[in-house]
Short mmCIF file of C-alpha atoms and ligand atoms in Angstrom, two decimals:
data_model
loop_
_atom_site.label_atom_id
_atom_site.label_comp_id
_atom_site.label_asym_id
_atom_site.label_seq_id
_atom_site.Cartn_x
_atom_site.Cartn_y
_atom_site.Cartn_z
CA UNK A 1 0.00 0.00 0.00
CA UNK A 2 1.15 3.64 -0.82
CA UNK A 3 1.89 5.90 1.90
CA UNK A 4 -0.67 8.15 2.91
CA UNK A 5 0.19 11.88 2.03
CA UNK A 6 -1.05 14.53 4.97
CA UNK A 7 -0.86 18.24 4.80
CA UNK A 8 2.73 19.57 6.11
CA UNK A 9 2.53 20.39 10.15
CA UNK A 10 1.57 24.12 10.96
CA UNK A 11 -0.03 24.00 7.49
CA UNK A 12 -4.17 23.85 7.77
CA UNK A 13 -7.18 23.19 5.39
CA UNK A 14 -10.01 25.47 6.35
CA UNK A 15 -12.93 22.90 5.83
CA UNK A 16 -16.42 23.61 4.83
CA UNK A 17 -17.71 23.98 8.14
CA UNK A 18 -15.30 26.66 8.57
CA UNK A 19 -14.91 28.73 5.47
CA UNK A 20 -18.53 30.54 5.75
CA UNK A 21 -17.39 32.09 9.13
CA UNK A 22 -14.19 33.23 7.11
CA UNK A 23 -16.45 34.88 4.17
CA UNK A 24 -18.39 36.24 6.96
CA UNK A 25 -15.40 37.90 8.66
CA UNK A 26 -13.90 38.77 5.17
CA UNK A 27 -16.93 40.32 3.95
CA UNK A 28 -16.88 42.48 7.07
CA UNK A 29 -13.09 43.54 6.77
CA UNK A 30 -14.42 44.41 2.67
CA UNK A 31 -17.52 46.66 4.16
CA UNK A 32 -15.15 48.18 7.03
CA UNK A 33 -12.53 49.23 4.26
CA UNK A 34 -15.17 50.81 2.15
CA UNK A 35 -16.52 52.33 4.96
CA UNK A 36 -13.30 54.26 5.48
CA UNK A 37 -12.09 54.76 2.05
CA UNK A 38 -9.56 52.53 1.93
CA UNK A 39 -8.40 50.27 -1.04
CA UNK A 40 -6.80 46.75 -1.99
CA UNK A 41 -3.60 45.64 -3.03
CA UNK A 42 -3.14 41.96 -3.93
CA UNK A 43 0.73 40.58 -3.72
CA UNK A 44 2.43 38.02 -4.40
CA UNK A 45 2.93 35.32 -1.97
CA UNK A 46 6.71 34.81 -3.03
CA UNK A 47 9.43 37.72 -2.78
CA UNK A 48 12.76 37.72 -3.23
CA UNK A 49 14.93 36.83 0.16
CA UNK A 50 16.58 39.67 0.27
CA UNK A 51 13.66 42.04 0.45
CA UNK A 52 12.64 40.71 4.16
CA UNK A 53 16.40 40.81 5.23
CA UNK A 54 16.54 44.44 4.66
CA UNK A 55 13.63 45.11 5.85
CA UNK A 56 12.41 43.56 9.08
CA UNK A 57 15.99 43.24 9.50
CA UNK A 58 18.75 40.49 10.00
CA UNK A 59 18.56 39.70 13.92
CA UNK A 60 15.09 39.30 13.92
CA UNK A 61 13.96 36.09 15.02
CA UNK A 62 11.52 35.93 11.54
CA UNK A 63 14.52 36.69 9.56
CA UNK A 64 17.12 34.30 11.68
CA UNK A 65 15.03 31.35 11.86
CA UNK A 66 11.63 31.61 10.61
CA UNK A 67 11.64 32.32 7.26
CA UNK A 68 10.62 29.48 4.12
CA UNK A 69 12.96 30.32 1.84
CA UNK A 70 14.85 28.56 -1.36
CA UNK A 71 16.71 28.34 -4.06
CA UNK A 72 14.33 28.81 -7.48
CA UNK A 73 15.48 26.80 -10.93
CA UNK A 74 17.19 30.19 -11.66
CA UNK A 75 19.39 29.89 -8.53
CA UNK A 76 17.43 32.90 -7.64
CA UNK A 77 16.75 32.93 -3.25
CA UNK A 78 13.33 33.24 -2.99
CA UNK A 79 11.09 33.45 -0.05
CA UNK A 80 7.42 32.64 1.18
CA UNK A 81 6.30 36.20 2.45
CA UNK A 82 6.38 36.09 6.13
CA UNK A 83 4.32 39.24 6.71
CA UNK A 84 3.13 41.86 4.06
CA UNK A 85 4.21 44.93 5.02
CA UNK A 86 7.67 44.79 3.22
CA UNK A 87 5.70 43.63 0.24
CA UNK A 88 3.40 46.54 0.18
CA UNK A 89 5.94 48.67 0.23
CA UNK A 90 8.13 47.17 -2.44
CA UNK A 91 4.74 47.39 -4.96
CA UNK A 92 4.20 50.87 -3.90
CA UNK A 93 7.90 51.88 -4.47
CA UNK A 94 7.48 49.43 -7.99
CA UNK A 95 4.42 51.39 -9.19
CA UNK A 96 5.20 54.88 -7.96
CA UNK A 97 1.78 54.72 -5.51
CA UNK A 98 3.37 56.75 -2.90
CA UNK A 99 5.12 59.58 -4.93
CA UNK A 100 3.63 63.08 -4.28
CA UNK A 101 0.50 61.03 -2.50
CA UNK A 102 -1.13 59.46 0.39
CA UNK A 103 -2.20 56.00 0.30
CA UNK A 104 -4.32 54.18 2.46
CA UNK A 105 -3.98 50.36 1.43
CA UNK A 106 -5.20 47.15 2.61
CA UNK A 107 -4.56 43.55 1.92
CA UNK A 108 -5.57 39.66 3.09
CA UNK A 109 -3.74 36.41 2.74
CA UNK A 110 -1.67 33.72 3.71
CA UNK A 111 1.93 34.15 5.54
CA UNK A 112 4.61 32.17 6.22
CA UNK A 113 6.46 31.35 9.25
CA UNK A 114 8.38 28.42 10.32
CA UNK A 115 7.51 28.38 14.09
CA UNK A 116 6.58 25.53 16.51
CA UNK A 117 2.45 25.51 15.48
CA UNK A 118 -0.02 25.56 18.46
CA UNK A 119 -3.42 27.02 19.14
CA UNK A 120 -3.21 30.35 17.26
CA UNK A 121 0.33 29.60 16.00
CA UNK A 122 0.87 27.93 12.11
CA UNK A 123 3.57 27.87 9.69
CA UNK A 124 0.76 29.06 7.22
CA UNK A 125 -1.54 31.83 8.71
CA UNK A 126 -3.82 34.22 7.82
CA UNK A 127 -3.20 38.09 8.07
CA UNK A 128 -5.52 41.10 7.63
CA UNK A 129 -3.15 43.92 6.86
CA UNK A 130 -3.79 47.61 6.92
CA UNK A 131 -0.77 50.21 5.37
CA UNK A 132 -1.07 53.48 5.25
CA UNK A 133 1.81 56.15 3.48
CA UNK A 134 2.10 59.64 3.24
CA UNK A 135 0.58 60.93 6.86
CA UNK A 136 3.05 61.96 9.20
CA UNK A 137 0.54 63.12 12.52
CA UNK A 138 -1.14 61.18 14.93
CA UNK A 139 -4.80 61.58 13.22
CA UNK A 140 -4.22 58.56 11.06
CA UNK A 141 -2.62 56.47 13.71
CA UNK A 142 -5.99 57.23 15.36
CA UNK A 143 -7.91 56.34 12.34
CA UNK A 144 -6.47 53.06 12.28
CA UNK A 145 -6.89 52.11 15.84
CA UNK A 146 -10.82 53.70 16.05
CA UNK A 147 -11.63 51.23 12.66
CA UNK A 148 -10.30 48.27 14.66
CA UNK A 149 -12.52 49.22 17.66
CA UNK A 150 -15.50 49.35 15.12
CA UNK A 151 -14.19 45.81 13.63
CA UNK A 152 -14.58 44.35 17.38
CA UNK A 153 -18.37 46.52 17.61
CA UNK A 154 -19.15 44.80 14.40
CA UNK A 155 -17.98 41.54 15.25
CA UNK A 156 -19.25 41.48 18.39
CA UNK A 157 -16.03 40.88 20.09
CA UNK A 158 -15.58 44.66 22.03
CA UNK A 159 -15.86 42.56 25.67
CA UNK A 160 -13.15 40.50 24.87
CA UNK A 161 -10.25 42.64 23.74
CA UNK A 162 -8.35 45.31 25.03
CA UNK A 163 -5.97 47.57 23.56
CA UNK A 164 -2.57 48.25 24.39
CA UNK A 165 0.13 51.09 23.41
CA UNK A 166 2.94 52.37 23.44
CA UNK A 167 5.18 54.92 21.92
CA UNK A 168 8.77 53.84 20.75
CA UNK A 169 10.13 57.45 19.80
CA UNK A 170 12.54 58.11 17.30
CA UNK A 171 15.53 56.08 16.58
CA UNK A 172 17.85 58.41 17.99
CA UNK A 173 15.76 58.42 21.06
CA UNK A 174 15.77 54.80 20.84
CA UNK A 175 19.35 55.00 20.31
CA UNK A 176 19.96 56.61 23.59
CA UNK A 177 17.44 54.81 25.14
CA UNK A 178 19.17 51.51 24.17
CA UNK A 179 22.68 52.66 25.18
CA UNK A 180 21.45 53.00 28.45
CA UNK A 181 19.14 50.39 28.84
CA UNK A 182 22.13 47.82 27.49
CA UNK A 183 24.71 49.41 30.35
CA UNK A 184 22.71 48.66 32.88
CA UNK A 185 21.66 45.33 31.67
CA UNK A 186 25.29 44.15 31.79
CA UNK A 187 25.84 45.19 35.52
CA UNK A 188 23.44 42.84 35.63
CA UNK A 189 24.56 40.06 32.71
CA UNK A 190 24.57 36.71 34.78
CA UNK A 191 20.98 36.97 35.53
CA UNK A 192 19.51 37.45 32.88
CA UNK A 193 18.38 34.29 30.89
CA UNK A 194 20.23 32.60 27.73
CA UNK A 195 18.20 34.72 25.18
CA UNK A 196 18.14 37.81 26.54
CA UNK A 197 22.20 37.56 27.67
CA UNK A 198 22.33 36.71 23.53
CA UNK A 199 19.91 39.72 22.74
CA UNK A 200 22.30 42.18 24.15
CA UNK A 201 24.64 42.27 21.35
CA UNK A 202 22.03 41.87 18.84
CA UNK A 203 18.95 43.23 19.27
CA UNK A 204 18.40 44.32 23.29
CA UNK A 205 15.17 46.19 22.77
CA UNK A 206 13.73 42.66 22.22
CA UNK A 207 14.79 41.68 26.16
CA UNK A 208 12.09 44.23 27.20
CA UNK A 209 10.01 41.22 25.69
CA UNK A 210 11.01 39.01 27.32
CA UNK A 211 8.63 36.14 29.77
CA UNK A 212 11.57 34.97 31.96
CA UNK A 213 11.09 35.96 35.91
CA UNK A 214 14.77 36.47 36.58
CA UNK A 215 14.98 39.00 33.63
CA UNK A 216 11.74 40.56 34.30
CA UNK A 217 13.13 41.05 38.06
CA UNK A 218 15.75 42.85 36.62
CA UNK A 219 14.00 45.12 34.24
CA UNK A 220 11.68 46.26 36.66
CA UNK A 221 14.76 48.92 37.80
CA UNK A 222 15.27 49.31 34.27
CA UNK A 223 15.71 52.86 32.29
CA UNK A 224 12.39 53.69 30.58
CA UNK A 225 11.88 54.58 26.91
CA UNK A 226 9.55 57.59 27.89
CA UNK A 227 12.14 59.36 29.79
CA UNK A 228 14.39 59.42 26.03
CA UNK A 229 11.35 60.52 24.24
CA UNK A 230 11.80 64.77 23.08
CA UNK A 231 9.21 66.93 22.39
CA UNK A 232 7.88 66.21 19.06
CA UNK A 233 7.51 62.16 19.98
CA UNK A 234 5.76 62.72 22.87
CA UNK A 235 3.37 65.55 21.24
CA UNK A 236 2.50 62.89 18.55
CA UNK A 237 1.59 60.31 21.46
CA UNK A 238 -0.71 62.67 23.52
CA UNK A 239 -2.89 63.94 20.32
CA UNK A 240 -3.07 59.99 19.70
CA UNK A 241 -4.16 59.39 23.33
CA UNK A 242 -6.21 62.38 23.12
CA UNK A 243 -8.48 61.72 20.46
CA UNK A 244 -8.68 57.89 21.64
CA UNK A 245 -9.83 59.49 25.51
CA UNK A 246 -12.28 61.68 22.76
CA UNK A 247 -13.33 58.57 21.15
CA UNK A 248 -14.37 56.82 24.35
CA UNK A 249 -11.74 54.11 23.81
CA UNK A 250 -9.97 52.74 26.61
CA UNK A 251 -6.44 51.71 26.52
CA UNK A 252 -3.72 50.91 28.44
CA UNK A 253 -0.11 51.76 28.11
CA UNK A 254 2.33 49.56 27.71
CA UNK A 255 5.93 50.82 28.02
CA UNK A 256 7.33 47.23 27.35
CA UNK A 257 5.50 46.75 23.76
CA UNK A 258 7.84 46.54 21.56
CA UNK A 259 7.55 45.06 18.05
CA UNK A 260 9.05 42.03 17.07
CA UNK A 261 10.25 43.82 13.73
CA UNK A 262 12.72 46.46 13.74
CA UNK A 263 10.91 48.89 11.60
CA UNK A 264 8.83 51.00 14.34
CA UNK A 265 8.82 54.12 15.72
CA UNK A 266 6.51 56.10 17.51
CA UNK A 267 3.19 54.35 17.41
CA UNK A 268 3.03 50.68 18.58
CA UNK A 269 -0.36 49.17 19.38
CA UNK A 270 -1.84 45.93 20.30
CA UNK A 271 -5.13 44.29 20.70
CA UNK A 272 -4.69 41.39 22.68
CA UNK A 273 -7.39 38.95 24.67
CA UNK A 274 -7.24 36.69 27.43
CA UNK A 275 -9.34 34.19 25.80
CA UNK A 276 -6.07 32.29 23.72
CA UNK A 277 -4.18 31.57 25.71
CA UNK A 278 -0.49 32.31 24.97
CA UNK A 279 -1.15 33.37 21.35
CA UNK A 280 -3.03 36.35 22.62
CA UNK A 281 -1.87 39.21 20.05
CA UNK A 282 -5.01 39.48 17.83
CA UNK A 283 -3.91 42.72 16.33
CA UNK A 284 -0.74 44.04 15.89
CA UNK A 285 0.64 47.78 14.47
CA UNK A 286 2.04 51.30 14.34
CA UNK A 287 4.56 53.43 12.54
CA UNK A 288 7.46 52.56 11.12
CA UNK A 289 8.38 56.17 8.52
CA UNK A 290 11.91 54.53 8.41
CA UNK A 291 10.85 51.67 6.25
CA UNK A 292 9.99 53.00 3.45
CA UNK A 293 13.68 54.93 2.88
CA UNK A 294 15.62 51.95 3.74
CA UNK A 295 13.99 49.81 0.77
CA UNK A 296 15.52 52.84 -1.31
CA UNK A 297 12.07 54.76 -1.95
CA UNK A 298 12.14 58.10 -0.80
CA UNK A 299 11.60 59.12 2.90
CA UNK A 300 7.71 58.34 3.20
CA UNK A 301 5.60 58.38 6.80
CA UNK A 302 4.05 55.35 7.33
CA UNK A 303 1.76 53.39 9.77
CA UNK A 304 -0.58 50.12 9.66
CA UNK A 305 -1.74 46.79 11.11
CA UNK A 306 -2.05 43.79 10.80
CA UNK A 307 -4.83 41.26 12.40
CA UNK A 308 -3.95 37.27 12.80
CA UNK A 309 -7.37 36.15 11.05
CA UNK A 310 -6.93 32.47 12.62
CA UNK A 311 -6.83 34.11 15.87
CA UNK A 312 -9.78 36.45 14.98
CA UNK A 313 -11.65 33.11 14.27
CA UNK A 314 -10.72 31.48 17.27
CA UNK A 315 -11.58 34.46 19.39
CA UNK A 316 -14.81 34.80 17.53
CA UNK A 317 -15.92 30.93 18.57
CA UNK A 318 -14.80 31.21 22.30
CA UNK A 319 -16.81 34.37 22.71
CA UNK A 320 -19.93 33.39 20.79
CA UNK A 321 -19.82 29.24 20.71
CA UNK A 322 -19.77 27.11 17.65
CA UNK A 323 -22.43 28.16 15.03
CA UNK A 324 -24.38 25.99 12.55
CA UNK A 325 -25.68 28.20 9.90
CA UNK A 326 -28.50 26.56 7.33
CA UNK A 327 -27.06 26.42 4.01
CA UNK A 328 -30.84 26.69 2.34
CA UNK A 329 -34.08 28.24 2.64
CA UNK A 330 -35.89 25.41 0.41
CA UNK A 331 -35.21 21.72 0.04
CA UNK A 332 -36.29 20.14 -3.38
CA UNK A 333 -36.96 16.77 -3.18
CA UNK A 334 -37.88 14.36 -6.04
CA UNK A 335 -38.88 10.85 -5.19
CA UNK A 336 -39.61 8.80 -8.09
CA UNK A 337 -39.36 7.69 -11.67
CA UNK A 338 -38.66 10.76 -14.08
CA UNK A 339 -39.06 13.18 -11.16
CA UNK A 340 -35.11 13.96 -10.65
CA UNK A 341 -35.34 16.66 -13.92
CA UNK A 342 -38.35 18.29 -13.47
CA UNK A 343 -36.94 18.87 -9.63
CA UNK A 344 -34.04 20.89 -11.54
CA UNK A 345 -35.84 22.77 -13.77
CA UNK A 346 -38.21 23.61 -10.47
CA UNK A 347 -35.38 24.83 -8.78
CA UNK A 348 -33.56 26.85 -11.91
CA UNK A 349 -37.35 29.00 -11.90
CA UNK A 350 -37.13 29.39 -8.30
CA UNK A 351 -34.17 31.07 -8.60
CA UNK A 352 -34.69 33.15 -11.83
CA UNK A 353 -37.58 34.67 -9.53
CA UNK A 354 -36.06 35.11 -6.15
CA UNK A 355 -32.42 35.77 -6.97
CA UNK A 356 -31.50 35.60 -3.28
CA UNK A 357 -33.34 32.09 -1.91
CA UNK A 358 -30.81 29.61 -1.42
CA UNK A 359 -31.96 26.36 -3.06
CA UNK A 360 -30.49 23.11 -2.59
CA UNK A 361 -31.80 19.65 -4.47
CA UNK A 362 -31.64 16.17 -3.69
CA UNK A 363 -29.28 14.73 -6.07
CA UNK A 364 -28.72 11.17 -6.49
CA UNK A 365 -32.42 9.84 -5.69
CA UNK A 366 -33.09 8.35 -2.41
CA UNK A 367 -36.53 7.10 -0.61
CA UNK A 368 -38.56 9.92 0.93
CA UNK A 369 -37.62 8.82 4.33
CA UNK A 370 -33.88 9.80 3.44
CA UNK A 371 -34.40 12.77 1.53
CA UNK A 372 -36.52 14.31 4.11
CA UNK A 373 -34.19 13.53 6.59
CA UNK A 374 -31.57 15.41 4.10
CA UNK A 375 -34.19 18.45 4.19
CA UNK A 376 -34.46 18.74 7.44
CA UNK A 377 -30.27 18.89 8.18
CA UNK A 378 -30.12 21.48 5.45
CA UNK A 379 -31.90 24.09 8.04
CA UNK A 380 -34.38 25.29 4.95
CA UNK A 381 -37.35 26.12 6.23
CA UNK A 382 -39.73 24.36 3.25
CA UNK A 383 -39.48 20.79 1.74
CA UNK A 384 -41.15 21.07 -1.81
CA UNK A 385 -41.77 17.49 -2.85
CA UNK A 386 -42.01 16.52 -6.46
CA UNK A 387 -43.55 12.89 -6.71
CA UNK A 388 -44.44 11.11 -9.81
CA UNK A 389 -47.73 12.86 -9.22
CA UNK A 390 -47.05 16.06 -8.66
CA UNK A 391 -44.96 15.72 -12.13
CA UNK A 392 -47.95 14.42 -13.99
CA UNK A 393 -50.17 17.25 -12.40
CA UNK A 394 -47.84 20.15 -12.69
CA UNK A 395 -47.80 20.49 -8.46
CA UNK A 396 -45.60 20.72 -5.83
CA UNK A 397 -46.23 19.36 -2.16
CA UNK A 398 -45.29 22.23 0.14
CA UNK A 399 -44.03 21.19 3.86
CA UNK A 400 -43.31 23.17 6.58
CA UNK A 401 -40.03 22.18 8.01
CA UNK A 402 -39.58 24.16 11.38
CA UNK A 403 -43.19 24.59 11.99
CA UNK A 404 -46.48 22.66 12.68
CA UNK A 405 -48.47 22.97 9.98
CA UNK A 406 -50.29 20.84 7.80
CA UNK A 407 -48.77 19.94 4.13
CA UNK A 408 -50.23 22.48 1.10
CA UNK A 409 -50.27 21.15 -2.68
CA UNK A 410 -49.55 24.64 -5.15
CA UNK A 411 -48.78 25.14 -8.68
CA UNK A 412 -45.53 24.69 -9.28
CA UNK A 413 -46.29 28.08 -11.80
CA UNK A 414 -47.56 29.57 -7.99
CA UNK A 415 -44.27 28.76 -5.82
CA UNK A 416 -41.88 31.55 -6.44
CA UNK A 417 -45.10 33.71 -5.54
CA UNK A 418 -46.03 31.55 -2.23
CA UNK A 419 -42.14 31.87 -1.62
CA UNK A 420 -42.80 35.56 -2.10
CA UNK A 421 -45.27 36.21 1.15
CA UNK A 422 -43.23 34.02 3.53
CA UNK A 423 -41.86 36.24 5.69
CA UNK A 424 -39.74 32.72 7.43
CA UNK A 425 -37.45 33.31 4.26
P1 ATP B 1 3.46 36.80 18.15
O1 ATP B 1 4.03 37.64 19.24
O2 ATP B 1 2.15 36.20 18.52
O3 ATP B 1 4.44 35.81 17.59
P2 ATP B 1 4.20 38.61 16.08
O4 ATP B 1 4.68 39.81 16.80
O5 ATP B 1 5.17 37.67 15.50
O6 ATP B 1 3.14 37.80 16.98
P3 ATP B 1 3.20 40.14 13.84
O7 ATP B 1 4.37 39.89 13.00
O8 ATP B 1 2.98 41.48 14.39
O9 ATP B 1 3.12 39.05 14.99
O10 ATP B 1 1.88 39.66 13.06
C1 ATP B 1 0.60 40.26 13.27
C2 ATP B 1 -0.42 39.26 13.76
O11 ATP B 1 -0.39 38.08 12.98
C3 ATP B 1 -0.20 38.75 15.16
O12 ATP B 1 -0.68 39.64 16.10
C4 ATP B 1 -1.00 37.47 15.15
O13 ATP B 1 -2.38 37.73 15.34
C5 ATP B 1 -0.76 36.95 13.77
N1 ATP B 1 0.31 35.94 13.74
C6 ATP B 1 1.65 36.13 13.76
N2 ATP B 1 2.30 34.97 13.68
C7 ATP B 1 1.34 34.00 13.59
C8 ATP B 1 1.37 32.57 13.47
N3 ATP B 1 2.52 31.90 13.38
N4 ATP B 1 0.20 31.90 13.42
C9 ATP B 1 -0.99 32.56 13.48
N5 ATP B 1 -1.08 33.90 13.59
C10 ATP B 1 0.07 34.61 13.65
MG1 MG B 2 5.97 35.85 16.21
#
């Protein structure tokens, strides 16, 4: 016998059950864009390596040990995108989009990561990414975070999240911030644990990070980024917080969020729940106007998100339970000799008339006992039976699925107009 061939690990199918709450939530994400005048890029899910090394940057734990990449035919290093805000950027700077404009850009699919999958962790995910270019102030880094507070409204999921921030500065304030932060961090080198003694040299802001008690003892006399920020970061932070405290939108600050790419300043925000366990980052952005420049585009303000849409799901069922949806409003059934065509053509009027009544038919034949049965799983809320009779006759036998009433025999010319008046559809 042939071995049996399995999706890779970390790699998921989204199955049948699932995929109508995904065109649920991506239908929202469409009408949430369009509410705020925002438009879509599509990308390519391959890029070439070296686009991710410059830009999130080579002591990044994506770029040091999570990235798919490979060799091409061509000899050509090419990599599975792991996020898509280099890629963004590379189209815009391909196609001119952010010369002499502002752009305010969104974007859905599939990433890459090679990490250890888990709940809410996956080698392929899902992201929902926002990117705006062009705006330097705080008002659009409000924008952004007051249309993922109306995603949660929408989706029902405002309870359950809460939003963190932070401001990172500028990287000169970083820069000073760093300096200091990484003396005093080696007065106290021996206790710190493996990664963040190995962070240090490479990329300390990460240690702030960091889950281990002994290290998290020592930062707690650490110096703080705020007392580096100058004038103009800290202006653009208070009109953020400002219009959020106008807004009615509660947040809390955060002086140890930093981002896990090295692209940031200023703005970094979070929406994060309880309800995930460790994997509790549903939503993830801020400002990064360095990024941009340093893919060789001129200097260009930037800031964005990006949500984790399996985590979105996830959250989404703990919150509101598994749902069933129906996947019809009317059943066809056709029991009998010659009955299986006429049950077709039934159906293809139906839906001429009613454009929007979902219609599913027994295929493959069946006793009445089993198609019924079929019916009723289906969650419509009308069996029309077509016997051998009814064919002969022209009629349809009309039953009421979800409620007690007694069988009706119409015109099959008369059913898209019975469908018409029933306000159950
Ligand atoms: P985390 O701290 O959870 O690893 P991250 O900082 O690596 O997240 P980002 O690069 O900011 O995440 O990605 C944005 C969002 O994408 C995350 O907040 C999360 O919701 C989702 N995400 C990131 N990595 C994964 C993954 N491996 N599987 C599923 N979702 C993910
Ligand atoms: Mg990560």
């Amino acid at each position: 016998m042939s071995q049996k061939i399995t999706a890779i690990r970390g790699f998921n199918d989204i199955l049948p059950a699932e995929t109508g709450r995904w065109a649920e939530v991506e239908a929202v994400l469409r009408d949430l864009m369009r509410a705020y005048g925002y438009h879509e890029i599509r990308l390519p899910i391959v890029e070439s390596t070296p686009l991710f090394a410059r830009a999130i940057g080579e002591v990044t734990d994506i770029v040091e040990k999570e990235m798919y990449s490979f060799n091409d035919r061509g000899g050509e290093s090419l990599t599975l995108r792991p996020e898509g805000t280099a890629c963004c950027v590379r189209a815009c700077l391909e196609h001119g989009l952010t010369y002499n404009q502002t752009q305010r850009l969104w974007y859905t699919g599939p990433m890459f990561r090679y990490e250890r999958p888990q709940k809410g962790r996956y080698r392929q995910f899902h992201q929902f990414g926002v990117e705006t270019f062009g705006m330097t102030g705080p008002d659009i880094d409000a924008e952004l975070i007051l249309m993922t507070a109306r995603l949660w409204r929408v989706l029902g999921l405002s309870e359950a999240v809460t939003l963190e921030l932070n401001t990172l500065g500028e990287a000169h304030e970083r820069a000073a911030f760093r300096a200091a932060l990484v003396a005093y961090l080696e007065g106290h080198r021996t206790q710190l644990d493996d990664d963040s003694q190995r962070r240090l040299t490479t990329n300390p802001l990460r240690i702030l990070d960091s889950k281990d008690a002994g290290t998290r003892a020592i930062l707690a006399d650490a110096p703080r980024l705020p007392d580096f920020l100058e004038a103009d970061s800290r202006a653009h932070f208070d009109a953020l917080c400002a219009v959020l405290d106008g807004a009615g939108i509660a947040y809390r600050l955060n002086p140890d969020l930093v981002r896990g790419l090295d692209y940031y300043n200023k703005t970094v925000f979070e929406w994060v729940t309880t309800a995930l366990g460790a994997q509790g980052t549903v939503c993830a952005g801020g400002r990064y106007d360095g990024l941009v420049e340093q893919l060789g585009g001129q200097a260009t303000p930037a800031v964005g998100f990006a949500i984790g849409l399996e985590r979105l799901l996830l959250l989404q069922a703990a919150v509101q339970g598994e749902q069933t949806d129906s996947e019809a409003d009317v059943f066809v059934a056709a029991v009998g000799e010659g009955t299986a065509g006429p049950a077709l053509l039934l159906a293809e009027q139906l839906r001429d008339a009613l454009p929007d009544l979902r219609v599913l038919v027994n295929c493959g034949g069946g006793s009445f006992k089993s198609q019924f049965k079929k019916a009723d799983k289906s969650g419509a809320h009308f069996a029309l039976v077509l016997g051998e009779d009814e064919v002969k006759n022209g009629t349809v036998s009309v039953k009421w699925l979800r409620e007690p009433r007694e069988q009706q025999v119409l015109a099959q010319t008369a059913m898209a107009e019975f469908l018409k008046t029933q306000h159950a559809l």
